CSV table of N, CA and C in Angstrom, one decimal:
chain,number,residue,atom,x,y,z
A,1,MET,N,-44.5,-42.0,-37.1
A,1,MET,CA,-43.5,-40.9,-35.9
A,1,MET,C,-44.3,-39.2,-36.5
A,2,ALA,N,-44.8,-38.6,-34.9
A,2,ALA,CA,-45.6,-37.5,-35.0
A,2,ALA,C,-44.5,-36.4,-36.1
A,3,THR,N,-45.0,-35.7,-36.7
A,3,THR,CA,-44.4,-34.1,-37.6
A,3,THR,C,-44.5,-33.1,-36.4
A,4,VAL,N,-42.9,-32.9,-36.1
A,4,VAL,CA,-43.2,-31.6,-35.0
A,4,VAL,C,-42.1,-30.4,-36.2
A,5,LYS,N,-43.0,-29.7,-35.9
A,5,LYS,CA,-42.8,-28.1,-36.4
A,5,LYS,C,-42.5,-27.2,-35.2
A,6,GLN,N,-41.5,-26.3,-35.7
A,6,GLN,CA,-41.1,-25.6,-34.1
A,6,GLN,C,-41.9,-24.4,-34.7
A,7,VAL,N,-42.4,-23.8,-34.2
A,7,VAL,CA,-42.9,-22.2,-34.1
A,7,VAL,C,-43.3,-21.1,-32.2
A,8,ASP,N,-42.7,-20.6,-32.8
A,8,ASP,CA,-42.3,-19.7,-31.9
A,8,ASP,C,-42.3,-19.7,-30.1
A,9,GLY,N,-41.2,-21.2,-30.5
A,9,GLY,CA,-40.4,-22.0,-29.6
A,9,GLY,C,-41.6,-22.9,-29.2
A,10,PHE,N,-42.4,-23.6,-29.7
A,10,PHE,CA,-43.0,-24.4,-29.1
A,10,PHE,C,-43.5,-25.1,-30.4
A,11,LYS,N,-43.5,-26.8,-29.8
A,11,LYS,CA,-43.6,-27.9,-31.2
A,11,LYS,C,-44.7,-27.8,-31.5
A,12,TYR,N,-45.1,-27.7,-32.9
A,12,TYR,CA,-46.0,-28.5,-33.1
A,12,TYR,C,-46.2,-29.7,-34.3
A,13,THR,N,-46.5,-30.7,-33.0
A,13,THR,CA,-47.4,-31.6,-34.0
A,13,THR,C,-48.3,-32.4,-34.6
A,14,THR,N,-48.0,-33.2,-34.9
A,14,THR,CA,-49.1,-34.1,-35.5
A,14,THR,C,-50.4,-34.2,-34.7
A,15,SER,N,-50.4,-34.7,-33.8
A,15,SER,CA,-51.7,-34.5,-32.6
A,15,SER,C,-52.3,-32.6,-32.4
A,16,ILE,N,-51.3,-32.3,-32.5
A,16,ILE,CA,-52.1,-30.8,-32.0
A,16,ILE,C,-52.4,-30.2,-33.4
A,17,LYS,N,-52.0,-30.7,-34.7
A,17,LYS,CA,-52.7,-30.3,-36.3
A,17,LYS,C,-54.1,-31.5,-36.0
A,18,LYS,N,-54.6,-31.8,-35.4
A,18,LYS,CA,-55.6,-33.2,-34.8
A,18,LYS,C,-57.0,-32.5,-34.0
A,19,LEU,N,-56.1,-32.1,-32.9
A,19,LEU,CA,-57.0,-31.4,-32.2
A,19,LEU,C,-57.5,-30.2,-32.8
A,20,ARG,N,-57.0,-29.2,-33.3
A,20,ARG,CA,-56.9,-28.0,-34.2
A,20,ARG,C,-58.1,-28.5,-35.0
A,21,ARG,N,-58.4,-29.7,-36.0
A,21,ARG,CA,-59.2,-29.6,-36.4
A,21,ARG,C,-60.7,-30.0,-36.4
A,22,LEU,N,-61.3,-30.5,-35.0
A,22,LEU,CA,-62.1,-30.7,-34.1
A,22,LEU,C,-63.1,-29.4,-34.0
A,23,LYS,N,-64.2,-29.3,-33.9
A,23,LYS,CA,-65.1,-27.4,-34.4
A,23,LYS,C,-66.1,-27.9,-33.5
A,24,LYS,N,-66.5,-28.8,-33.0
A,24,LYS,CA,-67.9,-28.9,-31.8
A,24,LYS,C,-67.6,-27.8,-30.8
A,25,ARG,N,-68.6,-27.4,-29.9
A,25,ARG,CA,-68.5,-26.7,-28.5
A,25,ARG,C,-67.6,-27.2,-28.0
A,26,ILE,N,-68.0,-28.0,-27.4
A,26,ILE,CA,-67.7,-29.6,-26.6
A,26,ILE,C,-66.5,-30.6,-26.9
A,27,ARG,N,-64.5,-30.9,-26.5
A,27,ARG,CA,-64.4,-31.5,-27.5
A,27,ARG,C,-64.0,-32.2,-26.4
A,28,VAL,N,-64.3,-33.9,-26.9
A,28,VAL,CA,-64.2,-34.7,-25.7
A,28,VAL,C,-62.4,-35.6,-26.7
A,29,ILE,N,-61.2,-35.8,-25.3
A,29,ILE,CA,-59.8,-35.9,-26.2
A,29,ILE,C,-59.9,-37.5,-24.9
A,30,PRO,N,-60.0,-38.4,-25.9
A,30,PRO,CA,-59.6,-39.5,-24.8
A,30,PRO,C,-58.3,-40.2,-24.2
A,31,GLY,N,-57.5,-40.4,-23.5
A,31,GLY,CA,-56.0,-41.3,-23.8
A,31,GLY,C,-55.6,-41.5,-22.4
A,32,GLY,N,-55.0,-42.1,-21.8
A,32,GLY,CA,-54.2,-42.1,-20.7
A,32,GLY,C,-53.2,-41.4,-20.2
A,33,SER,N,-53.3,-41.3,-18.7
A,33,SER,CA,-53.0,-40.2,-18.2
A,33,SER,C,-51.3,-40.2,-18.8
A,34,SER,N,-50.3,-38.9,-18.6
A,34,SER,CA,-49.3,-39.0,-19.8
A,34,SER,C,-48.7,-39.1,-20.8
A,35,ALA,N,-50.1,-38.9,-21.9
A,35,ALA,CA,-50.5,-38.9,-23.4
A,35,ALA,C,-50.1,-37.7,-23.6
A,36,GLY,N,-49.9,-36.8,-22.7
A,36,GLY,CA,-49.9,-35.5,-23.5
A,36,GLY,C,-50.8,-34.3,-23.9
A,37,LYS,N,-52.7,-35.1,-23.7
A,37,LYS,CA,-52.7,-34.6,-24.2
A,37,LYS,C,-53.7,-32.8,-22.7
A,38,THR,N,-53.0,-32.8,-22.4
A,38,THR,CA,-53.0,-31.7,-21.8
A,38,THR,C,-52.1,-30.3,-22.7
A,39,PHE,N,-51.0,-31.0,-23.3
A,39,PHE,CA,-50.1,-30.5,-23.8
A,39,PHE,C,-50.2,-30.1,-25.0
A,40,SER,N,-50.9,-30.2,-25.1
A,40,SER,CA,-51.3,-30.5,-26.9
A,40,SER,C,-52.5,-29.4,-27.0
A,41,ILE,N,-53.7,-29.6,-25.7
A,41,ILE,CA,-55.2,-28.8,-25.3
A,41,ILE,C,-54.1,-27.9,-25.0
A,42,LEU,N,-53.5,-26.7,-24.4
A,42,LEU,CA,-53.5,-25.5,-23.8
A,42,LEU,C,-53.1,-24.6,-24.8
A,43,PRO,N,-52.1,-24.9,-26.0
A,43,PRO,CA,-52.0,-24.0,-26.6
A,43,PRO,C,-53.2,-23.5,-28.1
A,44,ILE,N,-54.1,-24.9,-28.4
A,44,ILE,CA,-54.7,-24.4,-28.6
A,44,ILE,C,-55.7,-23.1,-27.9
A,45,LEU,N,-56.4,-23.8,-26.8
A,45,LEU,CA,-56.4,-22.9,-25.9
A,45,LEU,C,-56.0,-20.9,-26.0
A,46,ILE,N,-55.5,-20.8,-25.7
A,46,ILE,CA,-54.5,-19.7,-25.6
A,46,ILE,C,-54.8,-19.5,-26.8
A,47,ASP,N,-54.6,-19.6,-27.8
A,47,ASP,CA,-54.7,-19.5,-29.1
A,47,ASP,C,-56.1,-18.5,-29.4
A,48,GLN,N,-57.1,-19.7,-29.2
A,48,GLN,CA,-58.3,-19.4,-29.6
A,48,GLN,C,-58.4,-18.0,-28.7
A,49,ALA,N,-58.0,-17.8,-26.9
A,49,ALA,CA,-58.4,-16.5,-26.2
A,49,ALA,C,-57.5,-15.0,-26.6
A,50,ILE,N,-56.5,-15.5,-27.6
A,50,ILE,CA,-55.7,-14.5,-27.7
A,50,ILE,C,-57.0,-14.3,-29.1
A,51,LYS,N,-57.2,-14.9,-30.3
A,51,LYS,CA,-58.0,-14.1,-31.0
A,51,LYS,C,-59.7,-14.4,-30.9
A,52,ASN,N,-60.3,-14.2,-30.0
A,52,ASN,CA,-61.5,-14.1,-29.9
A,52,ASN,C,-61.9,-13.0,-28.6
A,53,LYS,N,-62.2,-12.5,-28.7
A,53,LYS,CA,-62.5,-11.1,-27.9
A,53,LYS,C,-63.9,-11.4,-27.0
A,54,GLY,N,-63.1,-11.7,-25.1
A,54,GLY,CA,-64.6,-11.4,-24.3
A,54,GLY,C,-64.8,-13.2,-24.2
A,55,LEU,N,-63.8,-14.1,-24.9
A,55,LEU,CA,-63.8,-15.8,-24.1
A,55,LEU,C,-63.4,-16.2,-23.0
A,56,GLU,N,-64.3,-16.6,-22.1
A,56,GLU,CA,-64.3,-17.6,-21.4
A,56,GLU,C,-63.9,-18.9,-20.9
A,57,ILE,N,-62.9,-19.2,-20.7
A,57,ILE,CA,-62.6,-20.7,-21.2
A,57,ILE,C,-62.3,-20.9,-19.9
A,58,SER,N,-62.5,-21.9,-18.9
A,58,SER,CA,-62.3,-23.0,-17.8
A,58,SER,C,-61.7,-24.4,-18.2
A,59,VAL,N,-60.4,-24.6,-17.9
A,59,VAL,CA,-60.1,-25.7,-17.7
A,59,VAL,C,-60.3,-26.1,-15.9
A,60,VAL,N,-61.1,-27.8,-16.2
A,60,VAL,CA,-61.3,-28.7,-14.9
A,60,VAL,C,-60.8,-29.6,-14.8
A,61,SER,N,-60.5,-29.9,-13.2
A,61,SER,CA,-59.7,-31.6,-13.4
A,61,SER,C,-61.0,-31.8,-12.0
A,62,GLU,N,-59.9,-32.9,-11.3
A,62,GLU,CA,-61.1,-33.8,-10.2
A,62,GLU,C,-60.5,-32.9,-8.5
A,63,SER,N,-59.1,-31.4,-9.2
A,63,SER,CA,-59.4,-30.9,-7.6
A,63,SER,C,-58.4,-30.0,-7.9
A,64,ILE,N,-57.9,-28.8,-7.5
A,64,ILE,CA,-57.0,-27.6,-7.7
A,64,ILE,C,-55.7,-28.6,-7.5
A,65,PRO,N,-54.9,-29.3,-6.0
A,65,PRO,CA,-53.8,-29.7,-6.4
A,65,PRO,C,-53.4,-30.7,-8.2
A,66,HIS,N,-54.9,-30.9,-8.3
A,66,HIS,CA,-54.2,-32.0,-9.5
A,66,HIS,C,-54.2,-30.7,-10.5
A,67,LEU,N,-54.8,-29.8,-10.5
A,67,LEU,CA,-54.6,-27.8,-11.6
A,67,LEU,C,-53.8,-28.0,-11.7
A,68,ARG,N,-52.6,-28.0,-10.2
A,68,ARG,CA,-52.0,-26.6,-10.0
A,68,ARG,C,-50.8,-27.7,-10.5
A,69,LYS,N,-50.4,-28.5,-10.1
A,69,LYS,CA,-49.2,-30.0,-10.8
A,69,LYS,C,-49.5,-30.4,-12.4
A,70,GLY,N,-50.4,-30.1,-13.0
A,70,GLY,CA,-50.7,-30.5,-14.3
A,70,GLY,C,-50.9,-29.6,-15.0
A,71,ALA,N,-52.3,-28.9,-15.3
A,71,ALA,CA,-52.7,-27.9,-16.4
A,71,ALA,C,-52.3,-26.4,-16.1
A,72,VAL,N,-52.2,-26.3,-14.9
A,72,VAL,CA,-51.6,-24.8,-14.4
A,72,VAL,C,-50.1,-24.6,-14.7
A,73,LYS,N,-49.0,-26.0,-14.4
A,73,LYS,CA,-47.4,-25.5,-15.5
A,73,LYS,C,-47.5,-25.6,-15.9
A,74,ASP,N,-47.8,-26.8,-16.4
A,74,ASP,CA,-48.1,-26.5,-18.4
A,74,ASP,C,-47.9,-25.2,-19.2
A,75,PHE,N,-49.8,-24.6,-18.5
A,75,PHE,CA,-49.9,-23.7,-19.4
A,75,PHE,C,-49.3,-22.9,-19.2
A,76,LEU,N,-48.5,-22.1,-17.9
A,76,LEU,CA,-47.6,-21.3,-17.6
A,76,LEU,C,-46.3,-20.9,-18.7
A,77,LYS,N,-45.9,-22.6,-18.6
A,77,LYS,CA,-44.5,-23.1,-18.9
A,77,LYS,C,-44.7,-22.7,-20.1
A,78,ILE,N,-45.8,-23.2,-21.3
A,78,ILE,CA,-46.2,-22.3,-22.1
A,78,ILE,C,-46.3,-21.3,-22.2
A,79,LEU,N,-47.0,-20.1,-21.5
A,79,LEU,CA,-47.1,-18.8,-22.1
A,79,LEU,C,-45.8,-18.3,-21.9
A,80,LYS,N,-44.8,-18.1,-21.4
A,80,LYS,CA,-43.4,-18.5,-20.9
A,80,LYS,C,-42.4,-19.0,-22.3
A,81,VAL,N,-43.0,-20.2,-22.3
A,81,VAL,CA,-41.8,-20.6,-23.8
A,81,VAL,C,-42.3,-19.3,-24.9
A,82,THR,N,-43.6,-19.5,-25.3
A,82,THR,CA,-44.5,-18.7,-26.4
A,82,THR,C,-43.7,-16.8,-26.4
A,83,ASN,N,-43.1,-16.9,-25.3
A,83,ASN,CA,-43.2,-15.4,-25.1
A,83,ASN,C,-44.2,-14.6,-24.4
A,84,ARG,N,-45.1,-14.8,-24.2
A,84,ARG,CA,-46.8,-15.0,-24.2
A,84,ARG,C,-47.1,-14.3,-22.3
A,85,TYR,N,-46.0,-14.5,-21.4
A,85,TYR,CA,-46.4,-14.0,-20.1
A,85,TYR,C,-46.1,-13.3,-19.5
A,86,ASP,N,-47.2,-12.3,-18.9
A,86,ASP,CA,-47.6,-11.6,-18.4
A,86,ASP,C,-47.8,-11.0,-17.3
A,87,ASP,N,-47.0,-11.4,-16.2
A,87,ASP,CA,-47.4,-11.5,-14.5
A,87,ASP,C,-48.3,-10.7,-14.4
A,88,SER,N,-48.3,-9.2,-14.7
A,88,SER,CA,-49.4,-8.4,-13.9
A,88,SER,C,-51.1,-8.8,-14.7
A,89,LYS,N,-51.3,-10.7,-15.6
A,89,LYS,CA,-52.1,-10.6,-15.9
A,89,LYS,C,-52.7,-12.5,-15.2
A,90,TRP,N,-51.9,-13.0,-14.7
A,90,TRP,CA,-52.5,-13.8,-14.2
A,90,TRP,C,-52.4,-13.9,-12.8
A,91,ASN,N,-53.5,-14.3,-12.1
A,91,ASN,CA,-54.2,-14.1,-10.3
A,91,ASN,C,-54.0,-15.4,-10.2
A,92,ARG,N,-53.3,-15.3,-8.8
A,92,ARG,CA,-52.5,-16.8,-8.6
A,92,ARG,C,-53.5,-17.5,-7.5
A,93,THR,N,-54.5,-16.2,-7.1
A,93,THR,CA,-56.1,-16.7,-6.2
A,93,THR,C,-56.5,-17.3,-6.8
A,94,LEU,N,-57.1,-16.8,-7.8
A,94,LEU,CA,-58.3,-17.4,-8.7
A,94,LEU,C,-58.0,-18.1,-9.9
A,95,LEU,N,-56.2,-18.7,-10.0
A,95,LEU,CA,-55.9,-19.2,-11.0
A,95,LEU,C,-56.7,-19.0,-12.6
A,96,THR,N,-56.6,-18.0,-12.8
A,96,THR,CA,-56.7,-17.0,-13.9
A,96,THR,C,-56.3,-16.4,-14.5
A,97,TYR,N,-55.8,-16.2,-16.1
A,97,TYR,CA,-55.1,-15.7,-16.7
A,97,TYR,C,-56.0,-14.9,-17.9
A,98,TYR,N,-55.9,-13.5,-18.0
A,98,TYR,CA,-56.7,-12.2,-18.4
A,98,TYR,C,-55.8,-11.4,-19.9
A,99,PHE,N,-56.5,-11.8,-20.9
A,99,PHE,CA,-55.7,-11.3,-21.9
A,99,PHE,C,-56.5,-10.2,-21.9
A,100,SER,N,-55.2,-9.5,-23.1
A,100,SER,CA,-56.1,-8.0,-23.4
A,100,SER,C,-57.3,-7.5,-23.9
A,101,ASN,N,-57.7,-8.9,-25.0
A,101,ASN,CA,-58.8,-8.3,-24.7
A,101,ASN,C,-59.9,-8.9,-24.6
A,102,GLY,N,-59.6,-8.7,-23.4
A,102,GLY,CA,-61.0,-10.1,-22.5
A,102,GLY,C,-60.6,-10.8,-22.2
A,103,SER,N,-60.9,-11.3,-22.8
A,103,SER,CA,-60.7,-12.9,-23.0
A,103,SER,C,-59.9,-13.5,-21.3
A,104,TYR,N,-60.6,-14.9,-21.2
A,104,TYR,CA,-59.5,-15.4,-19.8
A,104,TYR,C,-59.9,-16.9,-19.7
A,105,ILE,N,-59.1,-17.4,-19.0
A,105,ILE,CA,-59.1,-18.9,-19.1
A,105,ILE,C,-58.7,-18.9,-17.3
A,106,GLU,N,-60.0,-19.4,-16.8
A,106,GLU,CA,-59.4,-20.4,-15.6
A,106,GLU,C,-59.1,-21.6,-15.4
A,107,PHE,N,-59.1,-21.8,-13.6
A,107,PHE,CA,-58.6,-23.2,-13.6
A,107,PHE,C,-58.8,-23.5,-12.7
């Protein structure tokens, strides 16, 4: 059973701890659908964007509708649960969230 710790309204699980230990520029995370990969990876990407000025992060998938139903929905939920969401920083047309330090995450 995974160890779960609550931080800023978000569950910090064992899988997130394992993902944070990966240090290569490109990281491949295998697993089936509904395995929780996206929901575990997004908080790490958000944290990196906040801590590193001018970072450009792209989250990609097979199609825009697929991204909207999955990664984008999860991303916005995570930002809101952790009280980091600012509507003025979310570009709905470009599916891009801009952070105060010049970093952004695009879908």
